[in-house]
Each structure stands twice: as structure tokens, then as C-alpha cells.
PDB file of C-alpha atoms in Angstrom:
ATOM      1  CA  UNK A   1     -27.552  46.312  15.953  1.00 30.00           C
ATOM      2  CA  UNK A   2     -30.097  48.176  18.072  1.00 35.00           C
ATOM      3  CA  UNK A   3     -31.646  51.524  17.229  1.00 38.00           C
ATOM      4  CA  UNK A   4     -29.464  53.575  19.553  1.00 31.00           C
ATOM      5  CA  UNK A   5     -26.257  52.221  18.031  1.00 32.00           C
ATOM      6  CA  UNK A   6     -27.619  53.232  14.629  1.00 37.00           C
ATOM      7  CA  UNK A   7     -28.429  56.684  15.952  1.00 36.00           C
ATOM      8  CA  UNK A   8     -24.888  57.148  17.198  1.00 31.00           C
ATOM      9  CA  UNK A   9     -23.409  56.367  13.797  1.00 35.00           C
ATOM     10  CA  UNK A  10     -22.892  58.928  11.046  1.00 35.00           C
ATOM     11  CA  UNK A  11     -25.578  61.462  10.247  1.00 35.00           C
ATOM     12  CA  UNK A  12     -28.279  59.888  12.409  1.00 36.00           C
ATOM     13  CA  UNK A  13     -27.160  61.518  15.628  1.00 31.00           C
ATOM     14  CA  UNK A  14     -27.104  64.956  13.976  1.00 32.00           C
ATOM     15  CA  UNK A  15     -30.590  64.463  12.605  1.00 33.00           C
ATOM     16  CA  UNK A  16     -32.129  63.269  15.855  1.00 31.00           C
ATOM     17  CA  UNK A  17     -30.562  65.934  18.037  1.00 28.00           C
ATOM     18  CA  UNK A  18     -32.817  68.962  17.702  1.00 28.00           C
ATOM     19  CA  UNK A  19     -35.802  66.972  16.452  1.00 32.00           C
ATOM     20  CA  UNK A  20     -36.922  66.276  19.994  1.00 32.00           C
ATOM     21  CA  UNK A  21     -37.458  63.019  21.824  1.00 35.00           C
ATOM     22  CA  UNK A  22     -40.524  62.193  19.753  1.00 41.00           C
ATOM     23  CA  UNK A  23     -38.503  61.987  16.548  1.00 38.00           C
ATOM     24  CA  UNK A  24     -37.188  58.460  17.020  1.00 39.00           C
ATOM     25  CA  UNK A  25     -39.874  55.825  16.450  1.00 38.00           C
ATOM     26  CA  UNK A  26     -40.074  52.919  18.876  1.00 42.00           C
ATOM     27  CA  UNK A  27     -37.804  50.036  17.908  1.00 44.00           C
ATOM     28  CA  UNK A  28     -39.021  46.496  17.443  1.00 45.00           C
ATOM     29  CA  UNK A  29     -38.267  44.054  20.244  1.00 44.00           C
ATOM     30  CA  UNK A  30     -37.321  40.403  20.025  1.00 44.00           C
ATOM     31  CA  UNK A  31     -38.808  37.797  22.346  1.00 43.00           C
ATOM     32  CA  UNK A  32     -35.913  38.272  24.798  1.00 45.00           C
ATOM     33  CA  UNK A  33     -36.570  42.012  25.025  1.00 45.00           C
ATOM     34  CA  UNK A  34     -33.637  43.026  22.808  1.00 42.00           C
ATOM     35  CA  UNK A  35     -34.302  46.136  20.737  1.00 39.00           C
ATOM     36  CA  UNK A  36     -34.215  45.293  17.039  1.00 45.00           C
ATOM     37  CA  UNK A  37     -35.807  46.605  13.855  1.00 48.00           C
ATOM     38  CA  UNK A  38     -36.567  45.140  10.412  1.00 57.00           C
ATOM     39  CA  UNK A  39     -35.141  44.127   7.059  1.00 78.00           C
ATOM     40  CA  UNK A  40     -35.790  43.529   3.353  1.00 84.00           C
ATOM     41  CA  UNK A  41     -36.165  39.814   2.521  1.00 87.00           C
ATOM     42  CA  UNK A  42     -35.411  38.931  -1.098  1.00 82.00           C
ATOM     43  CA  UNK A  43     -37.112  41.420  -3.421  1.00 85.00           C
ATOM     44  CA  UNK A  44     -38.494  44.551  -1.759  1.00 84.00           C
ATOM     45  CA  UNK A  45     -42.278  44.048  -1.414  1.00 85.00           C
ATOM     46  CA  UNK A  46     -43.074  47.388   0.247  1.00 90.00           C
ATOM     47  CA  UNK A  47     -45.688  49.398  -1.659  1.00 91.00           C
ATOM     48  CA  UNK A  48     -47.834  52.447  -1.063  1.00 91.00           C
ATOM     49  CA  UNK A  49     -51.419  51.523  -0.231  1.00 89.00           C
ATOM     50  CA  UNK A  50     -54.159  52.245  -2.758  1.00 79.00           C
ATOM     51  CA  UNK A  51     -57.910  52.707  -2.509  1.00 67.00           C
ATOM     52  CA  UNK A  52     -58.138  49.014  -3.450  1.00 72.00           C
ATOM     53  CA  UNK A  53     -55.943  47.789  -0.570  1.00 81.00           C
ATOM     54  CA  UNK A  54     -58.047  45.681   1.791  1.00 88.00           C
ATOM     55  CA  UNK A  55     -58.191  46.676   5.489  1.00 91.00           C
ATOM     56  CA  UNK A  56     -56.376  49.975   4.955  1.00 89.00           C
ATOM     57  CA  UNK A  57     -59.182  52.179   6.330  1.00 91.00           C
ATOM     58  CA  UNK A  58     -58.907  50.597   9.785  1.00 95.00           C
ATOM     59  CA  UNK A  59     -55.134  51.106   9.920  1.00 95.00           C
ATOM     60  CA  UNK A  60     -53.780  53.862  12.156  1.00 97.00           C
ATOM     61  CA  UNK A  61     -50.502  55.708  12.766  1.00 97.00           C
ATOM     62  CA  UNK A  62     -49.421  56.490  16.332  1.00 97.00           C
ATOM     63  CA  UNK A  63     -47.962  60.013  16.341  1.00 96.00           C
ATOM     64  CA  UNK A  64     -46.607  62.090  19.217  1.00 95.00           C
ATOM     65  CA  UNK A  65     -49.124  64.847  20.024  1.00 95.00           C
ATOM     66  CA  UNK A  66     -46.557  67.652  19.802  1.00 94.00           C
ATOM     67  CA  UNK A  67     -45.515  66.515  16.345  1.00 94.00           C
ATOM     68  CA  UNK A  68     -49.114  66.145  15.177  1.00 93.00           C
ATOM     69  CA  UNK A  69     -50.062  69.595  16.461  1.00 93.00           C
ATOM     70  CA  UNK A  70     -47.062  71.135  14.661  1.00 93.00           C
ATOM     71  CA  UNK A  71     -48.039  69.392  11.414  1.00 90.00           C
ATOM     72  CA  UNK A  72     -51.602  70.642  11.747  1.00 90.00           C
ATOM     73  CA  UNK A  73     -50.201  74.177  12.025  1.00 91.00           C
ATOM     74  CA  UNK A  74     -48.366  73.691   8.736  1.00 90.00           C
ATOM     75  CA  UNK A  75     -44.899  72.833  10.022  1.00 91.00           C
ATOM     76  CA  UNK A  76     -42.941  70.238   8.047  1.00 86.00           C
ATOM     77  CA  UNK A  77     -41.722  67.089   9.780  1.00 87.00           C
ATOM     78  CA  UNK A  78     -38.235  65.664   9.237  1.00 92.00           C
ATOM     79  CA  UNK A  79     -38.047  63.208   6.341  1.00 93.00           C
ATOM     80  CA  UNK A  80     -37.090  59.547   6.535  1.00 90.00           C
ATOM     81  CA  UNK A  81     -33.740  60.375   4.947  1.00 88.00           C
ATOM     82  CA  UNK A  82     -33.060  63.262   7.313  1.00 89.00           C
ATOM     83  CA  UNK A  83     -33.627  61.050  10.346  1.00 87.00           C
ATOM     84  CA  UNK A  84     -32.199  57.720   9.176  1.00 83.00           C
ATOM     85  CA  UNK A  85     -29.815  58.646   6.358  1.00 82.00           C
ATOM     86  CA  UNK A  86     -31.397  56.136   3.966  1.00 82.00           C
ATOM     87  CA  UNK A  87     -30.586  58.140   0.810  1.00 81.00           C
ATOM     88  CA  UNK A  88     -31.618  56.412  -2.409  1.00 82.00           C
ATOM     89  CA  UNK A  89     -31.790  52.933  -0.848  1.00 85.00           C
ATOM     90  CA  UNK A  90     -35.573  53.219  -0.621  1.00 87.00           C
ATOM     91  CA  UNK A  91     -37.844  55.166  -3.015  1.00 90.00           C
ATOM     92  CA  UNK A  92     -39.758  56.873  -0.191  1.00 90.00           C
ATOM     93  CA  UNK A  93     -36.809  58.436   1.650  1.00 90.00           C
ATOM     94  CA  UNK A  94     -38.178  61.929   1.007  1.00 92.00           C
ATOM     95  CA  UNK A  95     -41.476  61.254   2.788  1.00 93.00           C
ATOM     96  CA  UNK A  96     -42.042  62.827   6.191  1.00 93.00           C
ATOM     97  CA  UNK A  97     -41.413  60.553   9.175  1.00 94.00           C
ATOM     98  CA  UNK A  98     -44.265  60.979  11.646  1.00 94.00           C
ATOM     99  CA  UNK A  99     -45.428  57.687  13.163  1.00 95.00           C
ATOM    100  CA  UNK A 100     -43.530  55.949  15.950  1.00 95.00           C
ATOM    101  CA  UNK A 101     -45.783  52.870  15.795  1.00 96.00           C
ATOM    102  CA  UNK A 102     -48.687  51.365  13.844  1.00 97.00           C
ATOM    103  CA  UNK A 103     -52.026  49.896  14.844  1.00 98.00           C
ATOM    104  CA  UNK A 104     -55.463  48.808  13.681  1.00 98.00           C
ATOM    105  CA  UNK A 105     -59.071  49.176  14.786  1.00 97.00           C
ATOM    106  CA  UNK A 106     -60.301  45.799  16.103  1.00 97.00           C
ATOM    107  CA  UNK A 107     -63.541  46.999  17.711  1.00 95.00           C
ATOM    108  CA  UNK A 108     -65.459  50.290  17.806  1.00 94.00           C
ATOM    109  CA  UNK A 109     -63.101  52.861  19.389  1.00 95.00           C
ATOM    110  CA  UNK A 110     -60.550  50.110  20.181  1.00 97.00           C
ATOM    111  CA  UNK A 111     -57.057  50.014  18.594  1.00 98.00           C
ATOM    112  CA  UNK A 112     -54.638  47.093  18.789  1.00 98.00           C
ATOM    113  CA  UNK A 113     -50.903  47.875  18.703  1.00 98.00           C
ATOM    114  CA  UNK A 114     -47.653  46.587  20.231  1.00 96.00           C
ATOM    115  CA  UNK A 115     -47.314  46.869  24.009  1.00 95.00           C
ATOM    116  CA  UNK A 116     -43.820  48.335  23.844  1.00 93.00           C
ATOM    117  CA  UNK A 117     -45.134  51.316  21.845  1.00 95.00           C
ATOM    118  CA  UNK A 118     -46.179  52.948  25.131  1.00 95.00           C
ATOM    119  CA  UNK A 119     -43.304  54.157  27.291  1.00 90.00           C
ATOM    120  CA  UNK A 120     -42.422  57.113  29.507  1.00 87.00           C
ATOM    121  CA  UNK A 121     -41.893  59.162  26.310  1.00 84.00           C
ATOM    122  CA  UNK A 122     -44.910  57.807  24.446  1.00 88.00           C
ATOM    123  CA  UNK A 123     -47.872  57.836  26.821  1.00 95.00           C
ATOM    124  CA  UNK A 124     -51.598  57.679  26.170  1.00 96.00           C
ATOM    125  CA  UNK A 125     -51.866  61.380  26.994  1.00 96.00           C
ATOM    126  CA  UNK A 126     -49.340  62.498  24.360  1.00 96.00           C
ATOM    127  CA  UNK A 127     -50.295  60.106  21.550  1.00 97.00           C
ATOM    128  CA  UNK A 128     -52.609  60.891  18.628  1.00 97.00           C
ATOM    129  CA  UNK A 129     -54.091  58.091  16.503  1.00 98.00           C
ATOM    130  CA  UNK A 130     -54.052  59.222  12.876  1.00 96.00           C
ATOM    131  CA  UNK A 131     -56.211  57.526  10.238  1.00 94.00           C
ATOM    132  CA  UNK A 132     -55.620  57.813   6.473  1.00 89.00           C
ATOM    133  CA  UNK A 133     -52.017  59.062   6.636  1.00 89.00           C
ATOM    134  CA  UNK A 134     -51.234  57.816   3.145  1.00 87.00           C
ATOM    135  CA  UNK A 135     -50.067  58.972  -0.267  1.00 81.00           C
ATOM    136  CA  UNK A 136     -52.594  61.302  -1.881  1.00 73.00           C
ATOM    137  CA  UNK A 137     -54.730  59.493  -4.437  1.00 60.00           C
ATOM    138  CA  UNK A 138     -58.121  59.750  -6.080  1.00 55.00           C
ATOM    139  CA  UNK A 139     -60.873  58.545  -3.794  1.00 56.00           C
ATOM    140  CA  UNK A 140     -58.725  58.730  -0.663  1.00 55.00           C
ATOM    141  CA  UNK A 141     -60.301  59.619   2.692  1.00 65.00           C
ATOM    142  CA  UNK A 142     -59.301  62.761   4.582  1.00 79.00           C
ATOM    143  CA  UNK A 143     -56.603  62.295   7.223  1.00 84.00           C
ATOM    144  CA  UNK A 144     -57.937  62.573  10.783  1.00 91.00           C
ATOM    145  CA  UNK A 145     -56.377  62.382  14.235  1.00 94.00           C
ATOM    146  CA  UNK A 146     -58.100  61.082  17.365  1.00 95.00           C
ATOM    147  CA  UNK A 147     -57.053  61.287  20.997  1.00 96.00           C
ATOM    148  CA  UNK A 148     -56.020  58.373  23.179  1.00 96.00           C
ATOM    149  CA  UNK A 149     -58.511  57.960  26.030  1.00 96.00           C
ATOM    150  CA  UNK A 150     -57.281  54.901  27.918  1.00 96.00           C
ATOM    151  CA  UNK A 151     -54.909  51.946  27.637  1.00 97.00           C
ATOM    152  CA  UNK A 152     -57.322  49.198  28.623  1.00 96.00           C
ATOM    153  CA  UNK A 153     -54.861  46.279  28.358  1.00 96.00           C
ATOM    154  CA  UNK A 154     -51.087  46.086  27.924  1.00 95.00           C
ATOM    155  CA  UNK A 155     -48.693  43.142  27.931  1.00 94.00           C
ATOM    156  CA  UNK A 156     -44.893  43.413  27.783  1.00 88.00           C
ATOM    157  CA  UNK A 157     -44.026  39.775  28.462  1.00 84.00           C
ATOM    158  CA  UNK A 158     -41.362  39.289  25.792  1.00 75.00           C
ATOM    159  CA  UNK A 159     -40.212  35.942  27.178  1.00 75.00           C
ATOM    160  CA  UNK A 160     -43.781  34.668  26.974  1.00 79.00           C
ATOM    161  CA  UNK A 161     -44.319  36.059  23.484  1.00 82.00           C
ATOM    162  CA  UNK A 162     -46.858  38.674  24.560  1.00 91.00           C
ATOM    163  CA  UNK A 163     -46.335  42.276  23.467  1.00 94.00           C
ATOM    164  CA  UNK A 164     -49.575  44.101  22.738  1.00 96.00           C
ATOM    165  CA  UNK A 165     -51.785  46.951  23.895  1.00 97.00           C
ATOM    166  CA  UNK A 166     -55.474  47.650  23.474  1.00 97.00           C
ATOM    167  CA  UNK A 167     -56.278  51.355  23.483  1.00 98.00           C
ATOM    168  CA  UNK A 168     -59.592  53.185  23.607  1.00 97.00           C
ATOM    169  CA  UNK A 169     -59.590  56.273  21.380  1.00 97.00           C
ATOM    170  CA  UNK A 170     -62.002  59.182  20.890  1.00 96.00           C
ATOM    171  CA  UNK A 171     -63.191  58.200  17.396  1.00 94.00           C
ATOM    172  CA  UNK A 172     -67.011  57.955  16.953  1.00 93.00           C
ATOM    173  CA  UNK A 173     -68.260  54.362  17.040  1.00 91.00           C
ATOM    174  CA  UNK A 174     -69.407  54.290  13.406  1.00 90.00           C
ATOM    175  CA  UNK A 175     -66.571  56.353  11.888  1.00 92.00           C
ATOM    176  CA  UNK A 176     -64.457  53.362  10.713  1.00 94.00           C
ATOM    177  CA  UNK A 177     -65.352  49.692  10.351  1.00 95.00           C
ATOM    178  CA  UNK A 178     -63.069  47.424  12.431  1.00 96.00           C
ATOM    179  CA  UNK A 179     -61.147  44.568  10.813  1.00 97.00           C
ATOM    180  CA  UNK A 180     -62.329  40.962  10.907  1.00 97.00           C
ATOM    181  CA  UNK A 181     -60.238  38.724  13.162  1.00 97.00           C
ATOM    182  CA  UNK A 182     -59.330  35.206  12.119  1.00 97.00           C
ATOM    183  CA  UNK A 183     -60.652  32.279  14.124  1.00 93.00           C
ATOM    184  CA  UNK A 184     -58.150  29.938  12.470  1.00 94.00           C
ATOM    185  CA  UNK A 185     -54.497  30.052  13.612  1.00 95.00           C
ATOM    186  CA  UNK A 186     -51.944  30.750  10.889  1.00 96.00           C
ATOM    187  CA  UNK A 187     -49.636  27.898   9.892  1.00 96.00           C
ATOM    188  CA  UNK A 188     -46.238  27.611   8.249  1.00 97.00           C
ATOM    189  CA  UNK A 189     -46.404  28.523   4.561  1.00 97.00           C
ATOM    190  CA  UNK A 190     -49.389  30.872   4.823  1.00 97.00           C
ATOM    191  CA  UNK A 191     -49.108  34.013   2.681  1.00 97.00           C
ATOM    192  CA  UNK A 192     -49.585  37.179   4.721  1.00 97.00           C
ATOM    193  CA  UNK A 193     -49.360  40.957   4.408  1.00 97.00           C
ATOM    194  CA  UNK A 194     -48.847  43.842   6.809  1.00 97.00           C
ATOM    195  CA  UNK A 195     -50.040  47.458   6.743  1.00 96.00           C
ATOM    196  CA  UNK A 196     -48.126  50.120   8.624  1.00 96.00           C
ATOM    197  CA  UNK A 197     -45.717  53.038   8.678  1.00 96.00           C
ATOM    198  CA  UNK A 198     -42.102  51.896   8.074  1.00 94.00           C
ATOM    199  CA  UNK A 199     -39.578  54.412   9.450  1.00 92.00           C
ATOM    200  CA  UNK A 200     -42.554  56.622  10.280  1.00 94.00           C
ATOM    201  CA  UNK A 201     -43.400  57.199   6.589  1.00 94.00           C
ATOM    202  CA  UNK A 202     -46.790  57.197   4.875  1.00 94.00           C
ATOM    203  CA  UNK A 203     -48.924  54.052   5.102  1.00 95.00           C
ATOM    204  CA  UNK A 204     -47.519  51.040   3.220  1.00 95.00           C
ATOM    205  CA  UNK A 205     -48.164  47.369   2.744  1.00 95.00           C
ATOM    206  CA  UNK A 206     -45.670  44.488   2.526  1.00 95.00           C
ATOM    207  CA  UNK A 207     -46.000  40.832   1.538  1.00 95.00           C
ATOM    208  CA  UNK A 208     -44.486  37.710   3.111  1.00 96.00           C
ATOM    209  CA  UNK A 209     -45.007  34.190   4.423  1.00 97.00           C
ATOM    210  CA  UNK A 210     -45.111  32.461   7.789  1.00 98.00           C
ATOM    211  CA  UNK A 211     -41.727  30.673   8.073  1.00 96.00           C
ATOM    212  CA  UNK A 212     -42.228  28.896  11.387  1.00 95.00           C
ATOM    213  CA  UNK A 213     -43.948  29.012  14.771  1.00 95.00           C
ATOM    214  CA  UNK A 214     -41.433  29.527  17.573  1.00 90.00           C
ATOM    215  CA  UNK A 215     -41.424  28.150  21.108  1.00 88.00           C
ATOM    216  CA  UNK A 216     -43.481  31.054  22.512  1.00 88.00           C
ATOM    217  CA  UNK A 217     -46.171  30.588  19.864  1.00 91.00           C
ATOM    218  CA  UNK A 218     -45.146  33.704  17.922  1.00 93.00           C
ATOM    219  CA  UNK A 219     -45.163  33.511  14.128  1.00 96.00           C
ATOM    220  CA  UNK A 220     -41.842  34.053  12.360  1.00 95.00           C
ATOM    221  CA  UNK A 221     -42.396  35.737   8.982  1.00 96.00           C
ATOM    222  CA  UNK A 222     -40.298  37.307   6.208  1.00 94.00           C
ATOM    223  CA  UNK A 223     -42.314  40.523   5.938  1.00 95.00           C
ATOM    224  CA  UNK A 224     -40.357  43.593   4.780  1.00 91.00           C
ATOM    225  CA  UNK A 225     -40.850  45.874   7.772  1.00 92.00           C
ATOM    226  CA  UNK A 226     -38.958  48.534   9.729  1.00 90.00           C
ATOM    227  CA  UNK A 227     -39.019  50.695  12.824  1.00 89.00           C
ATOM    228  CA  UNK A 228     -42.466  52.310  12.880  1.00 93.00           C
ATOM    229  CA  UNK A 229     -44.121  49.027  11.866  1.00 94.00           C
ATOM    230  CA  UNK A 230     -44.352  47.896  15.495  1.00 94.00           C
ATOM    231  CA  UNK A 231     -48.012  47.176  16.118  1.00 97.00           C
ATOM    232  CA  UNK A 232     -48.789  46.722  12.416  1.00 97.00           C
ATOM    233  CA  UNK A 233     -51.705  44.382  11.721  1.00 98.00           C
ATOM    234  CA  UNK A 234     -50.843  41.233   9.767  1.00 98.00           C
ATOM    235  CA  UNK A 235     -53.517  39.671   7.568  1.00 98.00           C
ATOM    236  CA  UNK A 236     -54.031  36.389   5.762  1.00 97.00           C
ATOM    237  CA  UNK A 237     -53.594  37.107   2.033  1.00 96.00           C
ATOM    238  CA  UNK A 238     -56.513  34.865   1.043  1.00 96.00           C
ATOM    239  CA  UNK A 239     -59.154  35.666   3.665  1.00 96.00           C
ATOM    240  CA  UNK A 240     -57.939  39.220   4.531  1.00 97.00           C
ATOM    241  CA  UNK A 241     -58.652  38.410   8.174  1.00 98.00           C
ATOM    242  CA  UNK A 242     -56.374  39.644  10.965  1.00 98.00           C
ATOM    243  CA  UNK A 243     -54.000  36.898  12.094  1.00 98.00           C
ATOM    244  CA  UNK A 244     -51.809  38.901  14.466  1.00 97.00           C
ATOM    245  CA  UNK A 245     -49.816  41.999  15.407  1.00 97.00           C
ATOM    246  CA  UNK A 246     -46.199  42.685  14.464  1.00 95.00           C
ATOM    247  CA  UNK A 247     -43.828  43.291  17.361  1.00 89.00           C
ATOM    248  CA  UNK A 248     -40.176  42.578  16.529  1.00 83.00           C
ATOM    249  CA  UNK A 249     -37.524  41.251  14.200  1.00 78.00           C
ATOM    250  CA  UNK A 250     -34.185  41.627  12.452  1.00 67.00           C
ATOM    251  CA  UNK A 251     -32.072  44.820  12.517  1.00 63.00           C
ATOM    252  CA  UNK A 252     -32.932  47.530   9.983  1.00 57.00           C
ATOM    253  CA  UNK A 253     -29.385  48.687   9.368  1.00 60.00           C
ATOM    254  CA  UNK A 254     -25.903  47.255   9.068  1.00 60.00           C
ATOM    255  CA  UNK A 255     -22.644  49.165   9.229  1.00 55.00           C
ATOM    256  CA  UNK A 256     -21.353  50.108   5.796  1.00 55.00           C
ATOM    257  CA  UNK A 257     -17.916  51.351   6.807  1.00 45.00           C
ATOM    258  CA  UNK A 258     -15.305  50.071   9.228  1.00 49.00           C
ATOM    259  CA  UNK A 259     -15.578  53.168  11.420  1.00 45.00           C
ATOM    260  CA  UNK A 260     -19.365  52.927  11.654  1.00 47.00           C
ATOM    261  CA  UNK A 261     -19.735  56.279   9.942  1.00 46.00           C
ATOM    262  CA  UNK A 262     -22.558  55.212   7.655  1.00 51.00           C
ATOM    263  CA  UNK A 263     -25.249  52.554   7.497  1.00 59.00           C
ATOM    264  CA  UNK A 264     -27.104  50.586   4.878  1.00 76.00           C
ATOM    265  CA  UNK A 265     -30.416  48.777   5.007  1.00 80.00           C
ATOM    266  CA  UNK A 266     -30.164  45.129   6.002  1.00 79.00           C
ATOM    267  CA  UNK A 267     -31.065  42.700   3.209  1.00 85.00           C
ATOM    268  CA  UNK A 268     -31.557  38.968   3.638  1.00 87.00           C
ATOM    269  CA  UNK A 269     -32.615  35.957   1.590  1.00 86.00           C
ATOM    270  CA  UNK A 270     -36.273  34.980   1.951  1.00 86.00           C
ATOM    271  CA  UNK A 271     -35.416  32.185   4.404  1.00 88.00           C
ATOM    272  CA  UNK A 272     -32.478  33.837   6.193  1.00 83.00           C
ATOM    273  CA  UNK A 273     -31.890  36.136   9.221  1.00 86.00           C
ATOM    274  CA  UNK A 274     -34.028  36.317  12.365  1.00 85.00           C
ATOM    275  CA  UNK A 275     -37.357  36.920  10.680  1.00 89.00           C
ATOM    276  CA  UNK A 276     -40.139  39.285  11.765  1.00 92.00           C
ATOM    277  CA  UNK A 277     -42.263  38.208  14.716  1.00 92.00           C
ATOM    278  CA  UNK A 278     -46.053  38.304  14.854  1.00 96.00           C
ATOM    279  CA  UNK A 279     -48.161  37.668  17.963  1.00 96.00           C
ATOM    280  CA  UNK A 280     -51.146  35.488  16.925  1.00 97.00           C
ATOM    281  CA  UNK A 281     -54.507  37.170  17.379  1.00 97.00           C
ATOM    282  CA  UNK A 282     -55.703  34.074  19.265  1.00 95.00           C
ATOM    283  CA  UNK A 283     -53.469  35.164  22.169  1.00 94.00           C
ATOM    284  CA  UNK A 284     -55.207  38.545  22.321  1.00 95.00           C
ATOM    285  CA  UNK A 285     -58.866  37.707  21.604  1.00 94.00           C
ATOM    286  CA  UNK A 286     -59.835  37.267  25.270  1.00 90.00           C
ATOM    287  CA  UNK A 287     -58.786  40.828  26.106  1.00 90.00           C
ATOM    288  CA  UNK A 288     -60.496  42.199  23.001  1.00 89.00           C
ATOM    289  CA  UNK A 289     -63.777  40.446  23.840  1.00 87.00           C
ATOM    290  CA  UNK A 290     -63.726  41.970  27.335  1.00 82.00           C
ATOM    291  CA  UNK A 291     -63.796  45.447  25.801  1.00 74.00           C
ATOM    292  CA  UNK A 292     -66.643  44.945  23.331  1.00 68.00           C
TER     293      UNK A 292
END
């Protein structure tokens, strides 16, 4: 079920109408271009990040400029529950939903995210890149937003397994240390983790494994991710090096009632459902090197 079908069911349409076009985060996309979302595989592995979480400082939330400016003025954003009707199915339903996509710093001033995150509604000009949007904790770094300057590379070739964008932002060169990118391709069975903003919430991490490599070269994983995680960095759990960028997967929601009046979060066995697709960093390295 795609995002717009979910919106048209039950309370979702009431919550999105009046929030403005920036309220609905970008959906995931499958390799055939079909809009999809995410799922919980087995036990829910989603956790809030901590000051001990590796690579979290370089992670970034993509937020519509109008929404960010309103938040900076003290206005409250709609919560995850108010937008998606998740209720008590997830423990963070009461968190504000801000991000429409996720990303990570791969070079000074250069963010890697999913290519489909930029559309007519979400352009470089109206996107703010927010660092440190996470649960308040001791030792945490102050949240900061930086402007998008230029989309220097963008690929939306879903059939070819390429869906990424490299974006130059206004952050000072030495403000945040970029992640380390893996030179070794991931293989089936590797343990991995993602960092991002599921359903636009505060920064979270999720654990999973590489289940297979599909015909386009994309990695199929069982990471617990949702809308808003598009563009999330995926790291090797042992080396903590970046192995790829998340761009699509299984539906977030399934109909709970016969009339489609309510939804519930999709849950699958660890080895079931479509999986969550990751574009290997090796497919993107050439473009990144051009920008260094």
C-alpha cells in the first residue's frame, strides 16, 4: 500500500489536511519506482540514539524550511500520531514529526541522501539540513540547521538501482566530521545498522542484516525503518563504516478494518516481506570523489 492510500484512510487525511504540503514525508521507493515505506521485522530494534552511538553526529534530518522556521519561532509541529495515527503501536508516537528524509555528511559540506527526496515540493531552496535533532540527553550537541546550497549530483534511476543525491550545504568545513566510507562491499549475512528519522521523528537507530543482493546490485536488508528514513546511512556493525544509503522497501501500514478506516504498522518475520533496499556506497563513490 503506498503512502497516499494510507493518507486517504481514517484519521490520516484529516491530520494532513491543514498541515500543509510539507507535512507528509517522502515515501520510500522500490526499484521499479513504486512508492512504498517500511516495516518492523521480528522484534522491534528501533532505539533512540545516545551520546555513545557511533556516526550519529554526522547524521542529518531534511526538514522543509517553512516548518523549520516555524519551529524556531516556538511553534509546535504535528506529532507522529497526529499525522499517521500510530497510537500506542510505537513508543515514540508523541514525538514531533519534522523530517521528510534523512542523510549523512560524507565529505566537508557534502550530504548524501536519497535522490527521490528532492521533488517539486522539496527543493534545495526550501530544505534545511538539521543536525542533532535527537532526544535530549546529557552531553548532547545543540541542534543546528544549515541551508542547502546546491544539489551537485542526483540519480533517480530506480530500474538501475540508483537513487541518491549529493548536496552541498552551508555548514562550516570543520563543524562536523564526515563518516568513513567502506571500501569493501557488504555481503549476505553482514550485520548492519541505520540512523535516521522514522516517520519524521527524532533521530533513531535500527539493527538488521543483509539478506541478499538483488539483480540491480542493491542490498536487501531487514532493517526496521519507515517513511522519513529515506536517505538514511547504513553502516557495518563491526567496522562502523558506511556501506550504503537507504532508499526503499516494504509498506509501513496495513489495513486493520475491512472498510480501510484504520491502519496498523506492518510486521514481518526476519526473513519475510520485500525487505528494505540499500544502494551500496561503491555505486556512489565516483560522484563523491568528484566533489572533494
